[in-house]
mmCIF file of C-alpha atoms in Angstrom:
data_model
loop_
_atom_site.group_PDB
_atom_site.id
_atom_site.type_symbol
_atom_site.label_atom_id
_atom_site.label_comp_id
_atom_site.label_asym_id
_atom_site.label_seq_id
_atom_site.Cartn_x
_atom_site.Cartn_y
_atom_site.Cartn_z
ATOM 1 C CA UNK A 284 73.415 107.850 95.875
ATOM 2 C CA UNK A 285 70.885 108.490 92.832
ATOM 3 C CA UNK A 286 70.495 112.285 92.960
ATOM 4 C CA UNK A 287 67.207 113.552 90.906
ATOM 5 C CA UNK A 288 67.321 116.900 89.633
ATOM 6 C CA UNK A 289 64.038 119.207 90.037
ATOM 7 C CA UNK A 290 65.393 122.252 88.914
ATOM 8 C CA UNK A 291 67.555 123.357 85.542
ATOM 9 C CA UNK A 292 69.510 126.139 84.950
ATOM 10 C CA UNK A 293 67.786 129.367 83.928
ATOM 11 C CA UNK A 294 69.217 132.425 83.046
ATOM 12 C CA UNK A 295 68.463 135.802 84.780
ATOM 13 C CA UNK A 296 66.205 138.398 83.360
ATOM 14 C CA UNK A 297 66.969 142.293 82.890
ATOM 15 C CA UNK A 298 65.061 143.108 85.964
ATOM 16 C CA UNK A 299 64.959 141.992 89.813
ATOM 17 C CA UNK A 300 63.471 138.913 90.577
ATOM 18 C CA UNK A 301 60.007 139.153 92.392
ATOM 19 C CA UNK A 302 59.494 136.946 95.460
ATOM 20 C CA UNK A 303 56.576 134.848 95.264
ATOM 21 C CA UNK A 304 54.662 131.941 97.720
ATOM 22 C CA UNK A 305 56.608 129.597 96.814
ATOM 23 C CA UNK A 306 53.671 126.924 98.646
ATOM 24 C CA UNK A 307 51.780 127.926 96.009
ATOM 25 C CA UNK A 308 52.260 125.726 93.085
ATOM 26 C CA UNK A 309 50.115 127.869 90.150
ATOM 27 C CA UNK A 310 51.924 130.845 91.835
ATOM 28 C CA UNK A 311 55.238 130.782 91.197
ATOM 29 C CA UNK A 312 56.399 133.466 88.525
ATOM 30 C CA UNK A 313 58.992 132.915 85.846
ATOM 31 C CA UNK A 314 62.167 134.151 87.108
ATOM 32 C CA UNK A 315 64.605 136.627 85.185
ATOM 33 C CA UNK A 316 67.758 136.937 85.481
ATOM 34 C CA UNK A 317 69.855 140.591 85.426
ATOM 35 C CA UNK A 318 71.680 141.342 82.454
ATOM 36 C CA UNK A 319 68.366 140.537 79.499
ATOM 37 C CA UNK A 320 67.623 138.119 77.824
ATOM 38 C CA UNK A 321 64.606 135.711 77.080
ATOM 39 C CA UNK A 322 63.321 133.402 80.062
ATOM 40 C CA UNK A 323 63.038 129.866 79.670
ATOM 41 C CA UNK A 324 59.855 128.173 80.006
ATOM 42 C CA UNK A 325 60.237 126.178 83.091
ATOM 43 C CA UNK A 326 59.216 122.193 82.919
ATOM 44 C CA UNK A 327 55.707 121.628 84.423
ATOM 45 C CA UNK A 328 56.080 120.081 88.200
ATOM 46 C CA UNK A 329 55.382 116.711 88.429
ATOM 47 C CA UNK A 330 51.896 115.480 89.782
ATOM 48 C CA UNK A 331 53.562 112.921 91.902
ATOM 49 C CA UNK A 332 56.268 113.838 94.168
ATOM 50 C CA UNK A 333 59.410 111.522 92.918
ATOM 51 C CA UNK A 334 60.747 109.560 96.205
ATOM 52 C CA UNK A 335 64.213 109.080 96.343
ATOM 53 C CA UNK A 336 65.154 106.245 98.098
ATOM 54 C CA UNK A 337 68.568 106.691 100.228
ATOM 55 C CA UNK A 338 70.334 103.374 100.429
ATOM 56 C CA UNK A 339 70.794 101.336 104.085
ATOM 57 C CA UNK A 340 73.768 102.481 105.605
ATOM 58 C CA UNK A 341 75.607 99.047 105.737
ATOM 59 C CA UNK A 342 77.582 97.874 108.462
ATOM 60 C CA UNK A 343 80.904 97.136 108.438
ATOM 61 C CA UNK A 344 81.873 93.165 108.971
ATOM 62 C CA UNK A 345 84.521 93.122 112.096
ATOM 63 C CA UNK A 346 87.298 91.838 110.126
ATOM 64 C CA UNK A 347 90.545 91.423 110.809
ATOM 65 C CA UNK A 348 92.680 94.252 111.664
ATOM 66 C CA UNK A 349 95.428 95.718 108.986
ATOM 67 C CA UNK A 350 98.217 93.250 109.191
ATOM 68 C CA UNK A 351 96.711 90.207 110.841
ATOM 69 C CA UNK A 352 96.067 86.930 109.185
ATOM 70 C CA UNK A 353 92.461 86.040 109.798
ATOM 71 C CA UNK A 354 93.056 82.781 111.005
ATOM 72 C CA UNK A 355 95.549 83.866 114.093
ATOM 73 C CA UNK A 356 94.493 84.993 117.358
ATOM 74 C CA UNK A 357 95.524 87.448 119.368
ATOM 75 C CA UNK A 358 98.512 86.341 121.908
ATOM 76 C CA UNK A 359 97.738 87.289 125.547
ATOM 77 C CA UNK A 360 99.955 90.002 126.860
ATOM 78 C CA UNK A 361 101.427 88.422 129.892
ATOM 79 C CA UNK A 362 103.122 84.616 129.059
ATOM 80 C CA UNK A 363 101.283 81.694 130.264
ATOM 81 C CA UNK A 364 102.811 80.083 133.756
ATOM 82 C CA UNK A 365 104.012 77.030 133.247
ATOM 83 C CA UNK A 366 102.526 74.479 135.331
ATOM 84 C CA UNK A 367 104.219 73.300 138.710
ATOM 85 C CA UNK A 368 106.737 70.466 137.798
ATOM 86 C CA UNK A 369 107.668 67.466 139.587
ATOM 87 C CA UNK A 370 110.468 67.623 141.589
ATOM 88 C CA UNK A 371 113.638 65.769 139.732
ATOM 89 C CA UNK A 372 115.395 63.450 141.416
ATOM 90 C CA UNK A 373 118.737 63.760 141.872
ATOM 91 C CA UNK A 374 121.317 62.625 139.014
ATOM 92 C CA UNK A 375 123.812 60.853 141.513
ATOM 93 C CA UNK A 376 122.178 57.756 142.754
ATOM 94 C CA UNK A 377 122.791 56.689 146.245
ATOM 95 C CA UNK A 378 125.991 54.588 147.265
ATOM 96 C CA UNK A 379 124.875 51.132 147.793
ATOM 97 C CA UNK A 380 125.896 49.749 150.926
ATOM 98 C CA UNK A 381 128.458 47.316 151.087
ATOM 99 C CA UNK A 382 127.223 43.852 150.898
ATOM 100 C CA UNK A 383 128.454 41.544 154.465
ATOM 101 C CA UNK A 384 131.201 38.523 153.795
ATOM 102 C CA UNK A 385 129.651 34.964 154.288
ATOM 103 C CA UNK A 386 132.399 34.343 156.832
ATOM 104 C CA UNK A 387 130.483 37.345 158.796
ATOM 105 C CA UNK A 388 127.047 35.998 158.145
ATOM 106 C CA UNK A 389 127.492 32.409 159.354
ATOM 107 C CA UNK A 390 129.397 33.306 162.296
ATOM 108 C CA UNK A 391 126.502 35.728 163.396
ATOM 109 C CA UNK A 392 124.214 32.268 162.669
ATOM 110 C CA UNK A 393 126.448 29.808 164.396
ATOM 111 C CA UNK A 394 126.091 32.138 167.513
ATOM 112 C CA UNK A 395 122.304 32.451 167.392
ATOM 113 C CA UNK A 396 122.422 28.644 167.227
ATOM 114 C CA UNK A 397 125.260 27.700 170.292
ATOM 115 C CA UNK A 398 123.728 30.485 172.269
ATOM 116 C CA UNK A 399 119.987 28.977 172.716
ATOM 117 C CA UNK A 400 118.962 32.191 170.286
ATOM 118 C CA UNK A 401 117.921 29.805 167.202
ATOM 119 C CA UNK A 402 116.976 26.210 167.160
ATOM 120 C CA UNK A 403 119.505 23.888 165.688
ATOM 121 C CA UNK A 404 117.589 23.138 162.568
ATOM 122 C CA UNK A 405 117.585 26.685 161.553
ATOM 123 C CA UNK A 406 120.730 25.557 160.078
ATOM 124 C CA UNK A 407 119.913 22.610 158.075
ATOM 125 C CA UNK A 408 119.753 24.433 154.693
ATOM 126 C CA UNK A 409 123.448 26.192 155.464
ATOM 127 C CA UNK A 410 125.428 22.788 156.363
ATOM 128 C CA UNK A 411 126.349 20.133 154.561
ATOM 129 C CA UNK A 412 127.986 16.878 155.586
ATOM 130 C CA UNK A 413 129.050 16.542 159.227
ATOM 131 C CA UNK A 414 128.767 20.132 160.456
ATOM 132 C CA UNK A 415 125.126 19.727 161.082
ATOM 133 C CA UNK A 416 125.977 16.719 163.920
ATOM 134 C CA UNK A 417 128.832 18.552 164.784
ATOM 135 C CA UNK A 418 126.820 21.883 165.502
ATOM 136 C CA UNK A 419 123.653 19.751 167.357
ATOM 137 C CA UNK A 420 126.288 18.037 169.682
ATOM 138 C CA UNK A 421 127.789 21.018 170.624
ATOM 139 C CA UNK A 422 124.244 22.458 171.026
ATOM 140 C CA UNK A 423 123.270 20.236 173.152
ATOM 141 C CA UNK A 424 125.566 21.695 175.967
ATOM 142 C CA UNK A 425 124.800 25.245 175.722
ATOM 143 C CA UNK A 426 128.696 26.297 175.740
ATOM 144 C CA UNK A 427 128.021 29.652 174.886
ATOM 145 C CA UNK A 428 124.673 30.395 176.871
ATOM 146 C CA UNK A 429 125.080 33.239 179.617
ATOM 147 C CA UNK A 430 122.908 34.923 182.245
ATOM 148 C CA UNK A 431 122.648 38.614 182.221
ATOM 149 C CA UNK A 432 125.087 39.268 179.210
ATOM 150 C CA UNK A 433 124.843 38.093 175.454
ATOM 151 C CA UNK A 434 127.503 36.873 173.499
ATOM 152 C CA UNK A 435 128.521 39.008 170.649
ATOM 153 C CA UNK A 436 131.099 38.496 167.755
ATOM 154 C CA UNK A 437 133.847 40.297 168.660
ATOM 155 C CA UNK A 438 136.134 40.002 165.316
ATOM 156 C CA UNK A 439 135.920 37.494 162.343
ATOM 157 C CA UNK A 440 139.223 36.602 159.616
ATOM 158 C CA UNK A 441 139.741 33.998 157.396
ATOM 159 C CA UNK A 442 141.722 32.514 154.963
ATOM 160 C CA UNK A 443 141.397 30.903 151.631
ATOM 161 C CA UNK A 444 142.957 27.596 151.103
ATOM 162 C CA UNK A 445 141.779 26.850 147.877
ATOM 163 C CA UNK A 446 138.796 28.096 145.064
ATOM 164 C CA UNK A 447 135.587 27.796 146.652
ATOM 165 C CA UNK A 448 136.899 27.478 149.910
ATOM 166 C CA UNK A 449 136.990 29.157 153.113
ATOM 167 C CA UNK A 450 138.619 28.775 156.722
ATOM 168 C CA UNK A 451 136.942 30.734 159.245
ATOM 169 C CA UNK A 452 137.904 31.915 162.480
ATOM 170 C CA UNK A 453 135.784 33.773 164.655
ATOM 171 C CA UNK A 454 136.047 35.216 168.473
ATOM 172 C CA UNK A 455 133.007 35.222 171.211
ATOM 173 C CA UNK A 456 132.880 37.599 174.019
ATOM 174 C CA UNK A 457 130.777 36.533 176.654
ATOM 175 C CA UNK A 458 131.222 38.943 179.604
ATOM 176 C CA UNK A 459 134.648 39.219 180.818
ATOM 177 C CA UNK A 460 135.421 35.414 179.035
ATOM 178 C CA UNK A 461 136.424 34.873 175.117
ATOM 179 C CA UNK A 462 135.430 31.733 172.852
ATOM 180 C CA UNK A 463 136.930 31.228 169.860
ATOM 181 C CA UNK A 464 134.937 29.280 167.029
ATOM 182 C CA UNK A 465 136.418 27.730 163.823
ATOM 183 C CA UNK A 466 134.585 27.155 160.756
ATOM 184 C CA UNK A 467 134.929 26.064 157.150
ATOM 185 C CA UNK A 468 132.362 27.417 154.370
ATOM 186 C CA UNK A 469 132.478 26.094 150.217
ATOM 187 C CA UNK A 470 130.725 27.271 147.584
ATOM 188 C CA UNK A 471 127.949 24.855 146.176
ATOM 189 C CA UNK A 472 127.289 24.648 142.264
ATOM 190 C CA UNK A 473 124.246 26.943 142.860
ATOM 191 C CA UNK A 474 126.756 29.290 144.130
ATOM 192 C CA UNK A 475 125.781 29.419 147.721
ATOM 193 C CA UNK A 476 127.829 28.866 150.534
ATOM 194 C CA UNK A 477 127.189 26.231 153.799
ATOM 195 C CA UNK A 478 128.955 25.120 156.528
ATOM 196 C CA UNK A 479 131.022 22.115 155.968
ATOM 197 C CA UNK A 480 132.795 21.563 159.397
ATOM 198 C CA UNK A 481 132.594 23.651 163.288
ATOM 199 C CA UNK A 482 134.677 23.701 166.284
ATOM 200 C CA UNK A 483 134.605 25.430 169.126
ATOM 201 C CA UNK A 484 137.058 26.231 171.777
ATOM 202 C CA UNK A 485 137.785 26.392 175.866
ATOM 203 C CA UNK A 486 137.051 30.087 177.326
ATOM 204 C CA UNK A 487 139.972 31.917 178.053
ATOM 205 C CA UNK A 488 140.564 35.085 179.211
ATOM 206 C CA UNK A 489 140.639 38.071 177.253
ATOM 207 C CA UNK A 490 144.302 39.794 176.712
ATOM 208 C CA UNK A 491 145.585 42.292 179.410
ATOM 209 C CA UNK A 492 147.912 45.322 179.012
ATOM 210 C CA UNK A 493 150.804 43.029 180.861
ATOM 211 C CA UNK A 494 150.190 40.007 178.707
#
């Protein structure tokens, strides 16, 4: 700030001062100070009032505080939520179940077919060589049709007589009677496996306590 001086320093006459209108520019006395001496002359007033300008207060810029980089931001008080996450699925994988033995499958088809469940050439694609006659002739007679109760496969085994190869056994209960059905099943080069030959037995009762 420019400060302009109007007055100077004067030094005080012998005498008190004497108070004057000071409005009055042509009245204003030369003032002594105590203690003597010779008064200066003071410097004629100006005609024009000198205006002192008073610089704009500036504004401070918002900055960034003490001890913050200008280029980070603020971190919010309270961490952010993370958002809702799938459910994982579990790490052990389910047990796969057991996959059924071709002596099971085909005697569950041969049964469909000697029952009157399943035409005869359902079976075309799983025989080979004689066993589809074989399984149309005994067809033909209905051996194991029933009224009022269905035939189920009671128990299956088998043996294996050589690679490839399989001899199947298999026994029918129908009602209060038992069939027993033979079977033999090889494995093709596209390593599937058909009926090659089927016989079925008389009914005979099923096993007692006594027997």
């Amino acid at each position: 700030m420019n400060k302009v001086m109007t007055r100077t320093v004067r030094r005080t006459p012998s005498h008190p001062p004497v108070r004057r209108d000071t409005r009055r520019p042509g009245s204003t006395p030369h003032r002594t100070t105590p203690g003597g001496g010779t008064p200066r002359t003071p410097l004629p007033l100006a005609s024009t009032p000198t205006e002192t300008r008073h610089p704009e207060p500036r504004v401070p810029a918002q900055g960034p505080r003490q001890g913050q980089h200008p280029e980070q931001h603020r971190t919010p008080t309270r961490p952010l939520q993370n958002p809702a996450q799938p459910r994982q699925a579990p790490s052990q994988l389910p047990q796969t179940l057991p996959q059924p033995q071709p002596t099971d499958l085909f005697a569950d088809r041969l049964l469909a077919v000697l029952s009157g469940e399943r035409p005869v050439h359902s079976m075309l694609r799983h025989t080979v060589g004689r066993a589809y006659d074989e399984l149309a002739r005994l067809a033909e007679r209905g051996p194991l049709r029933t009224r009022g109760t269905r035939p189920v496969v009671r128990d299956v085994g088998y043996y294996e007589p050589s690679q490839g190869a399989l001899e199947a056994f298999a026994r029918i209960g129908a009602g209060d009677q038992l069939r027993a059905m033979a079977f033999r099943l090889e494995l093709g080069r596209d390593f599937r496996w058909r009926c090659t030959a089927v016989e079925l037995g008389g009914p005979r009762r099923p096993h007692t306590a006594d027997d």
